Coordinates of C-alpha atoms in Angstrom, one line a residue:
M10 CA 32.5 12.9 28.5
T11 CA 33.9 14.8 25.6
H12 CA 32.5 15.0 22.1
D13 CA 33.8 16.5 18.8
R14 CA 30.3 16.9 17.4
V15 CA 29.6 20.4 16.0
P16 CA 26.8 21.9 18.2
H17 CA 23.5 22.7 16.5
H18 CA 22.6 26.3 16.5
R19 CA 19.0 26.6 17.9
T20 CA 17.8 29.1 15.3
Q21 CA 19.3 27.2 12.4
L22 CA 17.9 23.9 13.6
L23 CA 14.3 25.4 13.8
D24 CA 14.7 27.0 10.4
D25 CA 15.7 23.5 9.0
L26 CA 12.7 21.9 10.6
R27 CA 10.3 24.6 9.2
R28 CA 11.8 24.1 5.7
A29 CA 11.4 20.4 5.9
C30 CA 7.9 20.8 7.1
A31 CA 7.1 23.2 4.3
G32 CA 8.2 20.7 1.6
R33 CA 5.7 19.0 -0.7
H34 CA 3.8 16.1 1.0
T35 CA 6.2 16.3 3.9
L36 CA 5.6 15.7 7.7
L37 CA 8.2 16.1 10.3
V38 CA 9.2 12.8 11.9
G39 CA 11.0 12.5 15.2
A40 CA 12.3 9.2 16.5
A41 CA 12.2 8.6 20.2
I42 CA 14.8 5.9 20.6
G43 CA 17.2 4.3 23.2
T44 CA 20.1 2.7 21.3
G45 CA 22.7 3.7 18.7
L46 CA 21.4 1.0 16.4
A47 CA 17.9 2.5 16.4
A48 CA 19.5 6.0 16.0
R49 CA 21.4 5.0 12.8
A50 CA 18.4 3.2 11.4
A51 CA 16.0 6.1 12.0
A52 CA 18.5 8.5 10.4
R53 CA 18.9 6.3 7.3
G54 CA 15.1 6.3 7.1
G55 CA 14.9 10.1 7.0
A56 CA 14.1 11.1 10.6
D57 CA 14.3 14.9 11.1
F58 CA 15.4 14.7 14.7
L59 CA 16.0 12.1 17.5
L60 CA 14.9 12.0 21.1
A61 CA 17.0 10.1 23.6
L62 CA 14.5 9.0 26.2
A63 CA 14.5 6.6 29.1
A64 CA 11.4 5.0 27.6
G65 CA 13.4 4.0 24.5
R66 CA 16.0 2.2 26.6
F67 CA 13.4 0.5 28.7
R68 CA 11.8 -0.8 25.6
T69 CA 15.0 -2.4 24.4
M70 CA 15.2 -4.1 27.9
G71 CA 11.7 -5.7 27.2
A72 CA 9.8 -3.3 29.5
S73 CA 6.9 -1.0 28.5
S74 CA 7.5 2.7 28.1
I75 CA 5.3 3.3 31.1
A76 CA 8.1 2.0 33.3
T77 CA 9.7 5.4 33.1
M78 CA 7.0 6.7 35.5
L79 CA 8.5 4.5 38.3
A80 CA 11.6 5.2 40.4
L81 CA 13.6 2.5 38.8
R82 CA 16.6 4.6 37.7
D83 CA 18.1 8.0 38.1
S84 CA 16.5 9.0 34.9
N85 CA 18.9 11.8 33.8
A86 CA 22.0 9.8 34.6
F87 CA 20.4 6.7 32.9
V88 CA 19.7 8.7 29.7
A89 CA 23.1 10.5 29.7
D90 CA 24.9 7.1 30.0
F91 CA 23.5 5.5 26.8
A92 CA 22.8 8.7 24.8
C93 CA 26.3 10.1 25.1
S94 CA 28.0 6.7 24.4
E95 CA 25.7 5.5 21.6
I96 CA 23.5 8.2 20.1
V97 CA 24.9 11.7 20.0
D98 CA 27.8 10.8 17.8
A99 CA 26.0 8.1 15.8
T100 CA 24.5 10.5 13.2
P101 CA 24.6 14.2 12.3
I102 CA 20.8 14.5 13.1
P103 CA 20.0 16.8 16.1
V104 CA 19.4 14.9 19.3
F105 CA 17.0 16.1 22.1
F106 CA 17.8 14.9 25.7
G107 CA 14.9 13.5 27.7
A108 CA 15.3 15.5 30.9
C109 CA 13.5 14.6 34.1
A110 CA 12.6 17.6 36.3
W111 CA 11.9 15.5 39.4
G112 CA 15.3 14.3 40.4
L113 CA 17.0 17.7 40.4
A114 CA 16.8 20.8 42.6
E115 CA 15.8 23.8 40.4
E116 CA 19.2 25.4 41.0
E117 CA 20.7 22.4 39.2
F118 CA 18.7 23.0 36.0
S119 CA 21.1 25.5 34.4
P120 CA 24.3 23.5 35.2
L121 CA 22.6 20.4 33.6
M122 CA 21.9 22.4 30.5
E123 CA 25.5 23.5 30.1
R124 CA 26.6 19.9 30.4
L125 CA 24.2 18.8 27.8
R126 CA 25.5 21.5 25.4
G127 CA 29.0 20.3 26.0
W128 CA 28.0 16.7 25.3
G129 CA 26.6 17.7 21.9
F130 CA 22.9 17.6 22.5
A131 CA 20.8 20.0 20.3
G132 CA 17.9 20.4 22.7
V133 CA 15.8 19.2 25.6
V134 CA 12.4 17.5 26.0
N135 CA 10.5 17.2 29.2
F136 CA 10.4 13.4 29.7
P137 CA 9.2 11.6 31.8
T138 CA 6.4 14.0 32.3
V139 CA 3.6 14.4 34.9
S140 CA 1.2 14.9 31.9
H141 CA 0.7 11.1 32.1
V142 CA -0.5 11.3 35.7
D143 CA -4.1 12.3 36.5
G144 CA -6.5 12.2 39.4
R145 CA -5.8 12.9 43.1
F146 CA -2.1 11.9 42.8
R147 CA -1.6 14.6 40.1
E148 CA -3.2 17.2 42.3
A149 CA -0.9 16.2 45.1
L150 CA 2.2 16.5 42.8
E151 CA 1.1 20.0 41.7
R152 CA 0.6 21.1 45.3
T153 CA 4.1 19.9 46.3
G154 CA 5.9 21.7 43.5
L155 CA 6.6 18.5 41.5
G156 CA 4.0 19.2 38.8
F157 CA 4.0 20.5 35.3
A158 CA 5.2 24.0 36.2
R159 CA 8.5 22.5 37.3
E160 CA 8.9 20.9 33.8
V161 CA 8.2 24.3 32.2
R162 CA 10.9 25.9 34.3
L163 CA 13.3 23.1 33.2
L164 CA 12.6 23.9 29.5
E165 CA 13.0 27.6 30.2
A166 CA 16.5 26.9 31.5
A167 CA 17.2 24.9 28.4
R168 CA 16.2 27.7 26.2
A169 CA 18.3 30.2 28.2
A170 CA 21.3 27.9 27.6
G171 CA 20.7 28.1 23.8
L172 CA 19.2 24.7 23.5
A173 CA 16.1 24.0 21.4
T174 CA 13.1 22.6 23.3
V175 CA 10.3 20.1 22.7
G176 CA 7.4 20.3 25.1
Y177 CA 5.2 17.3 25.8
F178 CA 1.7 18.1 27.0
R179 CA -1.7 16.4 27.2
R180 CA -4.0 19.2 28.5
R181 CA -4.8 22.6 27.0
E182 CA -3.6 24.5 30.1
E183 CA -0.2 22.6 29.8
A184 CA 0.1 23.7 26.1
L185 CA -0.6 27.3 27.0
A186 CA 2.0 27.2 29.7
L187 CA 4.5 25.9 27.2
A188 CA 3.5 28.7 24.8
R189 CA 4.2 31.3 27.5
A190 CA 7.6 29.8 28.1
G191 CA 8.5 30.0 24.4
V192 CA 8.8 26.3 23.7
D193 CA 10.0 25.6 20.1
V194 CA 8.1 22.4 19.3
Y195 CA 4.9 21.3 20.9
C196 CA 4.1 17.6 21.1
F197 CA 0.6 16.5 22.0
N198 CA 1.2 13.1 23.7
I199 CA -2.0 11.1 23.1
G200 CA -1.0 8.5 25.6
W201 CA 1.1 5.3 25.8
N202 CA 1.3 3.4 22.5
A203 CA -1.1 0.6 21.8
G204 CA -0.1 -2.5 19.9
G205 CA 2.5 -5.2 20.3
A206 CA 3.2 -7.4 23.4
V207 CA 3.4 -4.7 26.0
G208 CA 1.3 -1.9 24.5
V209 CA -1.4 -0.1 26.4
P210 CA -4.8 -0.4 24.8
S211 CA -6.4 2.9 23.6
G212 CA -10.1 3.5 23.9
E213 CA -10.1 6.0 21.0
S214 CA -9.9 5.7 17.2
V215 CA -7.2 7.4 15.2
L216 CA -9.7 10.0 13.9
Q217 CA -11.0 10.7 17.4
V218 CA -7.5 11.5 18.7
G219 CA -6.7 13.5 15.7
N220 CA -9.9 15.6 16.2
R221 CA -9.0 16.1 19.9
A222 CA -5.4 17.1 19.0
R223 CA -6.7 19.7 16.5
G224 CA -8.5 21.6 19.3
H225 CA -5.2 21.8 21.3
I226 CA -3.2 22.8 18.3
K227 CA -5.6 25.5 17.3
A228 CA -5.3 27.0 20.9
I229 CA -1.4 26.8 20.6
R230 CA -1.3 28.6 17.3
T231 CA -3.7 31.3 18.6
A232 CA -1.2 32.0 21.4
D233 CA 2.0 31.3 19.3
P234 CA 1.4 31.8 15.5
G235 CA 3.6 29.7 13.4
A236 CA 4.2 27.2 16.1
L237 CA 5.5 23.7 15.1
C238 CA 3.1 21.2 16.5
V239 CA 3.5 17.4 16.4
I240 CA 1.6 14.4 17.9
E241 CA 2.7 11.1 19.4
G242 CA 1.3 7.9 20.9
G243 CA -2.1 6.4 21.5
P244 CA -3.7 4.2 18.8
I245 CA -1.3 5.3 16.1
T246 CA 0.7 2.1 15.1
T247 CA 1.2 2.4 11.3
P248 CA 2.4 5.1 8.9
Q249 CA -1.1 5.3 7.4
E250 CA -2.7 5.9 10.8
M251 CA 0.0 8.6 11.5
H252 CA -1.0 10.3 8.2
E253 CA -4.7 10.2 9.0
A254 CA -4.2 11.5 12.5
C255 CA -1.8 14.4 11.4
R256 CA -4.2 15.4 8.7
E257 CA -7.2 15.4 11.1
A258 CA -5.1 17.3 13.7
R259 CA -3.6 19.8 11.2
A260 CA -0.3 18.8 12.8
D261 CA 3.2 19.4 11.3
G262 CA 4.5 16.0 12.1
Y263 CA 4.8 13.0 14.4
I264 CA 7.1 11.6 17.0
G265 CA 7.4 7.8 17.0
G266 CA 8.6 5.8 20.0
S267 CA 7.2 2.3 20.2
T268 CA 6.0 2.5 16.6
I269 CA 9.6 3.1 15.3
D270 CA 11.6 0.7 17.5
R271 CA 9.5 -1.8 19.6
L272 CA 6.7 -2.7 17.2
P273 CA 8.9 -3.3 14.2
S274 CA 11.5 -5.2 16.3
E275 CA 8.9 -7.4 17.9
S276 CA 7.3 -8.2 14.5
S277 CA 10.6 -8.7 12.7
M278 CA 12.3 -10.9 15.3
E279 CA 9.2 -13.0 15.8
E280 CA 8.8 -13.6 12.1
M281 CA 12.5 -14.3 11.5
T282 CA 12.7 -16.8 14.5
A283 CA 9.6 -18.6 13.2
A284 CA 11.2 -18.7 9.7
F285 CA 14.4 -20.3 11.0
K286 CA 12.3 -22.7 13.2
L287 CA 10.0 -23.7 10.4
V288 CA 11.7 -23.3 7.0
S289 CA 8.6 -24.6 5.3
T290 CA 6.7 -21.7 6.6
L291 CA 9.2 -19.3 5.1
Q292 CA 9.0 -21.2 1.8
R293 CA 5.2 -20.8 1.7
R294 CA 5.7 -17.1 2.2
I295 CA 8.1 -16.9 -0.7
D296 CA 5.6 -18.8 -2.8
R297 CA 2.9 -16.3 -1.9
L298 CA 5.1 -13.4 -2.8
E299 CA 5.9 -15.0 -6.1
R300 CA 2.2 -15.4 -6.9
R301 CA 1.7 -11.8 -5.9
L302 CA 4.3 -10.7 -8.5
D303 CA 1.8 -11.0 -11.3
Q304 CA -0.4 -8.5 -9.3
T305 CA 2.2 -5.9 -9.9
G306 CA 2.1 -6.2 -13.7
Q307 CA 5.6 -7.6 -14.1
G308 CA 4.4 -10.3 -16.3
M309 CA 2.9 -8.0 -18.9
G310 CA 5.3 -5.1 -18.4
L311 CA 2.6 -2.6 -17.2
V312 CA 4.1 -2.3 -13.8
G313 CA 2.5 -0.8 -10.7
R314 CA 0.4 -1.4 -7.6
T315 CA -1.4 1.9 -7.5
D316 CA -5.2 1.9 -8.1
A317 CA -4.8 3.6 -11.5
L318 CA -2.4 1.0 -12.8
V319 CA -4.5 -1.9 -11.4
E320 CA -7.6 -0.4 -13.2
A321 CA -5.6 0.1 -16.4
R322 CA -4.4 -3.6 -16.4
A323 CA -8.0 -4.8 -15.7
R324 CA -9.4 -2.7 -18.6
L325 CA -6.6 -4.0 -20.9
E326 CA -7.5 -7.6 -20.1
H327 CA -11.1 -6.8 -20.6
L328 CA -10.7 -5.0 -24.0
G329 CA -7.7 -6.8 -25.3
A330 CA -9.3 -9.9 -26.8
D331 CA -12.4 -8.6 -28.6
G332 CA -10.5 -6.8 -31.4
G333 CA -12.5 -3.6 -31.0
P334 CA -11.3 0.0 -31.0
V335 CA -9.6 1.5 -27.9
W336 CA -8.7 5.0 -26.8
V337 CA -5.4 5.0 -24.8
A338 CA -4.8 8.3 -22.9
G339 CA -1.9 9.6 -20.9
P340 CA 1.0 12.1 -21.0
D341 CA 4.1 11.5 -23.1
G342 CA 6.3 8.7 -21.7
S343 CA 3.5 7.2 -19.6
G344 CA 3.5 3.8 -21.4
R345 CA 0.8 4.4 -24.0
S346 CA 2.7 2.7 -26.8
L347 CA 3.3 -0.3 -24.5
V348 CA -0.5 -0.5 -23.8
A349 CA -1.2 -0.4 -27.6
T350 CA 1.3 -3.2 -28.1
L351 CA -0.2 -5.3 -25.4
L352 CA -3.7 -4.8 -26.8
H353 CA -2.5 -5.9 -30.2
G354 CA -0.8 -8.9 -28.7
R355 CA -4.1 -10.0 -27.0
G356 CA -6.2 -9.4 -30.1
P357 CA -7.4 -11.8 -32.8
Q358 CA -5.1 -10.4 -35.4
R359 CA -1.8 -10.6 -33.5
Q360 CA -0.1 -12.7 -36.2
R361 CA 0.9 -9.6 -38.1
P362 CA 2.9 -6.8 -36.6
P363 CA 0.9 -3.6 -35.9
M364 CA 1.2 -0.4 -38.0
T365 CA 1.7 3.0 -36.4
V366 CA 1.0 6.4 -37.8
D367 CA 0.9 10.0 -36.5
A368 CA -2.4 11.7 -36.7
R369 CA -0.8 15.1 -37.2
H370 CA 0.3 14.0 -40.7
L371 CA -3.0 12.3 -41.7
D372 CA -6.0 13.5 -43.7
G373 CA -8.8 11.4 -45.0
G374 CA -6.8 10.6 -48.2
W375 CA -3.9 9.1 -46.2
L376 CA -6.2 7.3 -43.7
F377 CA -8.7 5.8 -46.2
G378 CA -6.8 6.2 -49.5
A379 CA -7.8 8.1 -52.6
E380 CA -8.9 7.3 -56.1
P381 CA -6.8 8.6 -59.0
A382 CA -7.7 12.0 -60.4
D383 CA -6.7 13.1 -63.9
G384 CA -4.7 9.9 -64.6
G385 CA -2.9 9.9 -61.3
R386 CA -2.1 6.9 -59.2
R387 CA -4.4 5.3 -56.6
R388 CA -3.3 6.0 -53.1
L389 CA -3.7 3.1 -50.6
G390 CA -4.9 4.3 -47.2
W391 CA -3.6 3.1 -43.8
V392 CA -6.9 1.5 -42.9
E393 CA -6.8 -0.7 -46.0
A394 CA -3.1 -1.5 -45.5
A395 CA -3.8 -2.6 -41.9
N396 CA -6.4 -5.1 -42.9
G397 CA -5.6 -8.2 -40.8
T398 CA -3.7 -6.3 -38.1
T399 CA -3.8 -3.3 -35.8
L400 CA -3.5 0.3 -36.8
V401 CA -2.2 2.5 -33.9
I402 CA -2.9 6.2 -34.5
E403 CA -0.7 8.4 -32.3
N404 CA -1.7 12.0 -31.3
A405 CA -5.3 11.1 -32.2
E406 CA -6.6 14.5 -31.1
G407 CA -4.8 15.9 -34.1
L408 CA -7.2 14.2 -36.6
A409 CA -9.2 16.7 -38.5
P410 CA -13.0 16.7 -37.6
G411 CA -14.0 15.4 -41.0
T412 CA -11.5 12.5 -40.8
Q413 CA -12.8 11.7 -37.3
A414 CA -16.3 11.5 -38.6
E415 CA -15.2 9.1 -41.4
L416 CA -13.3 7.0 -38.8
A417 CA -16.4 6.8 -36.6
A418 CA -18.4 5.6 -39.6
F419 CA -15.8 3.0 -40.4
L420 CA -15.8 1.7 -36.8
E421 CA -19.6 1.5 -36.9
R422 CA -19.9 -0.3 -40.3
G423 CA -16.5 -1.9 -40.9
S424 CA -16.5 -0.4 -44.4
F425 CA -15.2 2.8 -46.0
R426 CA -14.7 4.6 -49.3
R427 CA -11.5 6.0 -50.7
Q428 CA -11.5 9.7 -51.2
G429 CA -13.1 10.5 -54.6
G430 CA -14.3 6.8 -54.9
Q431 CA -17.7 5.3 -55.0
D432 CA -17.0 1.7 -54.1
S433 CA -17.6 0.5 -50.5
L434 CA -14.5 -1.3 -49.2
R435 CA -14.1 -3.4 -46.1
S436 CA -11.2 -3.8 -43.7
N437 CA -11.0 -5.6 -40.4
A438 CA -8.1 -3.4 -39.1
R439 CA -8.3 -2.9 -35.4
I440 CA -8.0 0.8 -34.5
I441 CA -6.2 1.9 -31.3
L442 CA -6.0 5.7 -30.8
I443 CA -3.4 7.3 -28.5
G444 CA -4.2 10.7 -27.0
T445 CA -3.0 12.9 -24.2
A446 CA -6.4 13.7 -22.6
G447 CA -8.9 11.2 -21.3
L448 CA -11.8 10.3 -23.5
E449 CA -14.4 12.3 -21.6
A450 CA -12.0 15.3 -21.3
A451 CA -11.2 15.2 -25.0
A452 CA -14.8 15.0 -25.9
G453 CA -15.7 17.8 -23.6
A454 CA -12.9 20.0 -25.0
G455 CA -14.2 19.4 -28.5
T456 CA -11.0 17.7 -29.8
L457 CA -13.0 14.6 -30.5
V458 CA -16.2 14.8 -32.5
P459 CA -19.3 13.4 -30.7
D460 CA -19.7 10.4 -33.1
L461 CA -16.2 9.1 -32.5
A462 CA -16.4 9.8 -28.7
R463 CA -19.7 7.8 -28.6
R464 CA -18.2 4.9 -30.5
L465 CA -15.3 4.8 -28.0
A466 CA -17.4 5.1 -24.9
R467 CA -16.3 2.6 -22.2
R468 CA -13.5 1.5 -24.4
D469 CA -10.8 3.7 -23.0
I470 CA -7.7 3.1 -20.8
D471 CA -6.2 6.0 -18.8
L472 CA -2.6 6.0 -17.8
P473 CA -1.6 8.5 -15.0
P474 CA 1.6 10.6 -15.0
L475 CA 4.4 9.1 -12.9
S476 CA 4.0 12.1 -10.5
E477 CA 0.7 10.6 -9.4
R478 CA 2.0 7.1 -8.8
L479 CA 5.2 7.7 -6.9
D480 CA 4.6 4.6 -4.8
D481 CA 5.3 2.5 -7.9
I482 CA 8.9 3.9 -8.3
P483 CA 10.7 1.0 -6.5
L484 CA 8.8 -1.6 -8.7
L485 CA 9.6 0.3 -11.8
V486 CA 13.2 0.7 -11.0
E487 CA 13.5 -3.1 -10.4
H488 CA 11.6 -3.7 -13.7
F489 CA 13.8 -1.3 -15.7
A490 CA 17.0 -2.6 -14.1
A491 CA 16.0 -6.2 -15.0
A492 CA 15.4 -5.2 -18.6
L493 CA 18.7 -3.3 -18.8
R494 CA 20.8 -5.9 -17.1
P495 CA 19.0 -9.2 -17.6
S496 CA 21.9 -11.3 -16.4
A497 CA 22.2 -9.5 -13.1
G498 CA 20.2 -10.1 -9.9
P499 CA 17.4 -7.9 -8.5
V500 CA 18.2 -4.2 -8.0
R501 CA 16.6 -2.1 -5.3
L502 CA 16.7 1.6 -4.2
S503 CA 18.3 2.7 -0.9
P504 CA 15.9 4.7 1.3
R505 CA 17.7 8.0 0.5
A506 CA 17.6 7.4 -3.2
F507 CA 13.9 6.6 -3.0
R508 CA 13.3 9.9 -1.1
L509 CA 15.1 11.8 -3.9
L510 CA 13.2 10.1 -6.7
I511 CA 9.8 10.7 -5.1
A512 CA 10.6 14.4 -4.6
H513 CA 11.0 14.8 -8.4
D514 CA 8.1 15.9 -10.6
W515 CA 9.0 13.5 -13.5
P516 CA 7.9 15.6 -16.5
G517 CA 9.3 12.8 -18.8
N518 CA 7.3 10.1 -16.9
L519 CA 8.4 6.5 -17.4
R520 CA 10.8 7.4 -20.2
E521 CA 12.7 9.8 -18.0
L522 CA 12.8 7.3 -15.1
R523 CA 14.2 4.6 -17.4
A524 CA 16.9 6.9 -18.5
V525 CA 17.7 7.8 -14.9
V526 CA 17.9 4.0 -13.9
E527 CA 20.1 3.3 -16.9
Q528 CA 22.6 5.9 -15.8
A529 CA 22.4 5.0 -12.1
L530 CA 23.2 1.3 -13.0
D531 CA 26.6 2.3 -14.3
G532 CA 28.9 0.8 -11.7
S533 CA 26.1 0.1 -9.2
G534 CA 25.6 -3.2 -7.4
D535 CA 22.3 -4.6 -6.3
V536 CA 21.4 -1.4 -4.5
I537 CA 21.1 2.0 -6.2
E538 CA 22.5 4.6 -3.7
A539 CA 21.6 8.3 -3.9
E540 CA 25.1 9.1 -5.0
A541 CA 24.6 7.1 -8.2
L542 CA 21.6 9.1 -9.4
P543 CA 22.1 11.6 -12.2
A544 CA 20.9 15.2 -12.0
L545 CA 17.1 15.7 -11.5
D546 CA 15.6 19.1 -12.3
G547 CA 19.0 20.3 -13.2
K548 CA 20.2 19.7 -9.6
R549 CA 23.0 17.3 -8.9
T550 CA 21.8 14.5 -6.5
G551 CA 24.9 12.5 -6.0
R552 CA 28.3 11.9 -7.6
P553 CA 29.0 13.9 -10.8
R554 CA 28.2 12.1 -14.1
P555 CA 29.5 12.9 -17.6
D556 CA 26.1 13.9 -18.9
A557 CA 22.5 14.3 -17.7
P558 CA 19.5 12.2 -18.8
G559 CA 18.2 12.9 -22.3
D560 CA 15.2 14.9 -20.9
R561 CA 13.6 17.4 -23.3
S562 CA 13.6 21.1 -22.3
P563 CA 10.2 22.7 -22.1
K564 CA 11.3 25.2 -24.8
Q565 CA 13.1 22.6 -27.0
S566 CA 11.4 21.2 -30.1
E567 CA 11.4 17.4 -30.5
R568 CA 13.6 17.8 -33.6
D569 CA 16.2 19.8 -31.7
W570 CA 16.0 17.4 -28.8
I571 CA 16.7 14.4 -31.1
L572 CA 19.4 16.3 -33.0
D573 CA 21.1 17.2 -29.7
G574 CA 21.1 13.6 -28.6
L575 CA 22.6 12.4 -32.0
R576 CA 25.4 15.0 -31.8
R577 CA 26.2 14.0 -28.2
H578 CA 26.7 10.4 -29.4
R579 CA 28.3 11.1 -32.8
F580 CA 25.1 9.9 -34.6
R581 CA 25.4 6.4 -33.2
R582 CA 21.7 5.4 -33.1
G583 CA 21.9 2.7 -30.5
E584 CA 23.6 5.0 -27.9
T585 CA 21.3 7.9 -28.8
A586 CA 18.2 5.8 -28.4
R587 CA 19.3 4.6 -24.9
F588 CA 20.2 8.2 -23.9
L589 CA 16.8 9.6 -25.1
G590 CA 14.8 6.7 -23.6
L591 CA 13.5 5.6 -27.1
S592 CA 13.5 2.4 -29.0
R593 CA 15.8 2.2 -32.0
K594 CA 12.7 1.9 -34.3
T595 CA 11.0 4.9 -32.8
L596 CA 14.3 6.9 -33.1
Y597 CA 14.6 5.9 -36.7
N598 CA 11.0 6.9 -37.5
K599 CA 11.5 10.3 -35.9
M600 CA 14.8 10.8 -37.7
R601 CA 13.0 10.0 -41.0
H602 CA 10.1 12.3 -40.2
Y603 CA 12.4 15.3 -39.3
G604 CA 14.8 14.7 -42.3
L605 CA 17.8 13.7 -40.1
L606 CA 18.7 10.5 -42.1
E607 CA 20.8 12.2 -44.7

C-alpha cells in the first residue's frame, strides 16, 4: 500500500486540536467510523479527527460494536484493509488507527507503527480494549499479560514512532497508566452506546456519567496538566446529551461512534423506506412541516425559533390589536422597525401609514406643538399630526425628561397642550417607542422617567442581538434569500458556511446578515457555500469579492458611513440602500437629515 498523503506532524496536530478546543463555544469532535462515505460526511460536518475502528466496520455490516470483542477477524489486518483503501485518503482530516494489542507479539509493535506512518495515519488508538472486560475474566487477562498494560506499551511504541495517541480507558488506574505513558488524548469510554436496534442499554443518566467522568478527568489533569480529555459512549445519543455530559464532566470534547454513523443511518433509512412505501405518510409529514412554518415567524417576517423570538412574537400578537403604547427594545439592526410596523398593522388605526420621528431631534414643542408667540406661526406637533395613525419615536431614550413627563401624561389622559397654550387638545395617536435598552434597564439607568416607565410596564417587546440567536441563522438566510430572489427556489447554507456564520459576532445584527446574504447570492445556486461568503470581521472567508458588506466601523459616524456608501455607488440610492442594508425610504430620510441631498 502506498499513499501520497502528507503525514501529520504530531506536535502540529496537537496544537491544532488545542486551538480548536479553545475556540468560543467549541468542543472537539472525533468520529469513529468504518467507511469512506462516513469519513467524508463527518469531515463535511466539521469533525476534528477520525478514528478508523473495527467497530465502525462491524456496524456497517449490521452487527453491534460489541462484536469487536470476539475473535471474528484479525483486527489489525481488518482495519488496515478498509481504512487504507477508503478513509486515509478520503479527507485531509487526521486519522487514528484502531490498533489491537492482542494479536501481535510485543516485538511487532514498532514495525506496525512504521507501517502505519507510511500508510498516512496520524495516530493510534487502543481499540479494541480490555477496558470493556471486567470480573474474573479480566483478572485472568491481566495475569497472562494480555491486559491493559500491554495496550499502554502499544501506545508507547506509537509515540516513539512519532504518531499521536488516543488512549481509551474506563478505570482511574487505567487513566493514570496512560498519563505515565504520555498519551496525547484521553478518552473516557462510558460503555457501549445505547439506542437504536442493536444498542446496549445503559443504566445511568447522562448527568450521572458526566459526573463520573469528571472525577477521572480531574485525576488525569492532576497528573498531566493541560491534558486533552474527551468522552464517548453510554447513554449519549444526541448532540444535546453530548453537550450536557461534556459540560458536567469538564471534558474538551466527544468521540462519536454509533451516534454518528449507526443511529442516524438506521433512522434515515427506516424513514426513507417508509416514505417510499407509503407516500401518503410522507405527504402528511410535509403537511405538518408546512404548518410548523408559521411557528418560525415566516408569515409575519419576524423570523426565528429561539425562545426570545417566540416570546417577542407572542407579545406582539398580544399587544398589537389594542392600540396602546409599546416599548420596543433591541440593538441597532435587530428588527425594531419591523416590529413597530407589525404593531401598527395589527392596530385599530392601520388605514393610515405610520409616522416616524427621531427623539434626538425632538423637544416638547416639536412633539406636542407650540402656540405662536409675538405674532409667530402656530407649530403643529407630531402627536397632533399623527391623530388617527401610529407615531413611532426612534431613539426614545434621547427624549428630554420634561418631554417624557408630558408624554406619560398624554398616554394617561389622551389629551395634551401645545407649548405656551391653554387649550386641552385630544389625539388618538398610537405611540410606539424604540430604544436600545430593555424597559427595566432603561428605567433603572434613569434614561426613562418613572412616570413613563410605569405607563409602559408590561407593554414592552425585547429583541435580542443576532449573536444570542445564532441557531436562527439558517432560517434568516432562507427568509432574506426569498425576499431578495422571490422568483428563485429555497436557499440553504452548506455546513461549512453555517459554521463560519455562527463564529461571527454580528455587530450589525440582522441588517449585516441581510447584506452578507445579498452578496453571497451573487452567482449562488440553491446552496450558499463558504466560498460565496464575503469578508466577516475583515477576514476573507471564501472567494474574493469586489467589495465588503456595508458594515459601519466602530469609529465611523453614521453620516460618514452613509456618505462612503453613496460614493462607492456614485450616489445611486437604490444600490447604496442595498449595500448598507437600509430601505430606500430610510436612506432618503438619513440623507435629508445629514444634508446629503444637495
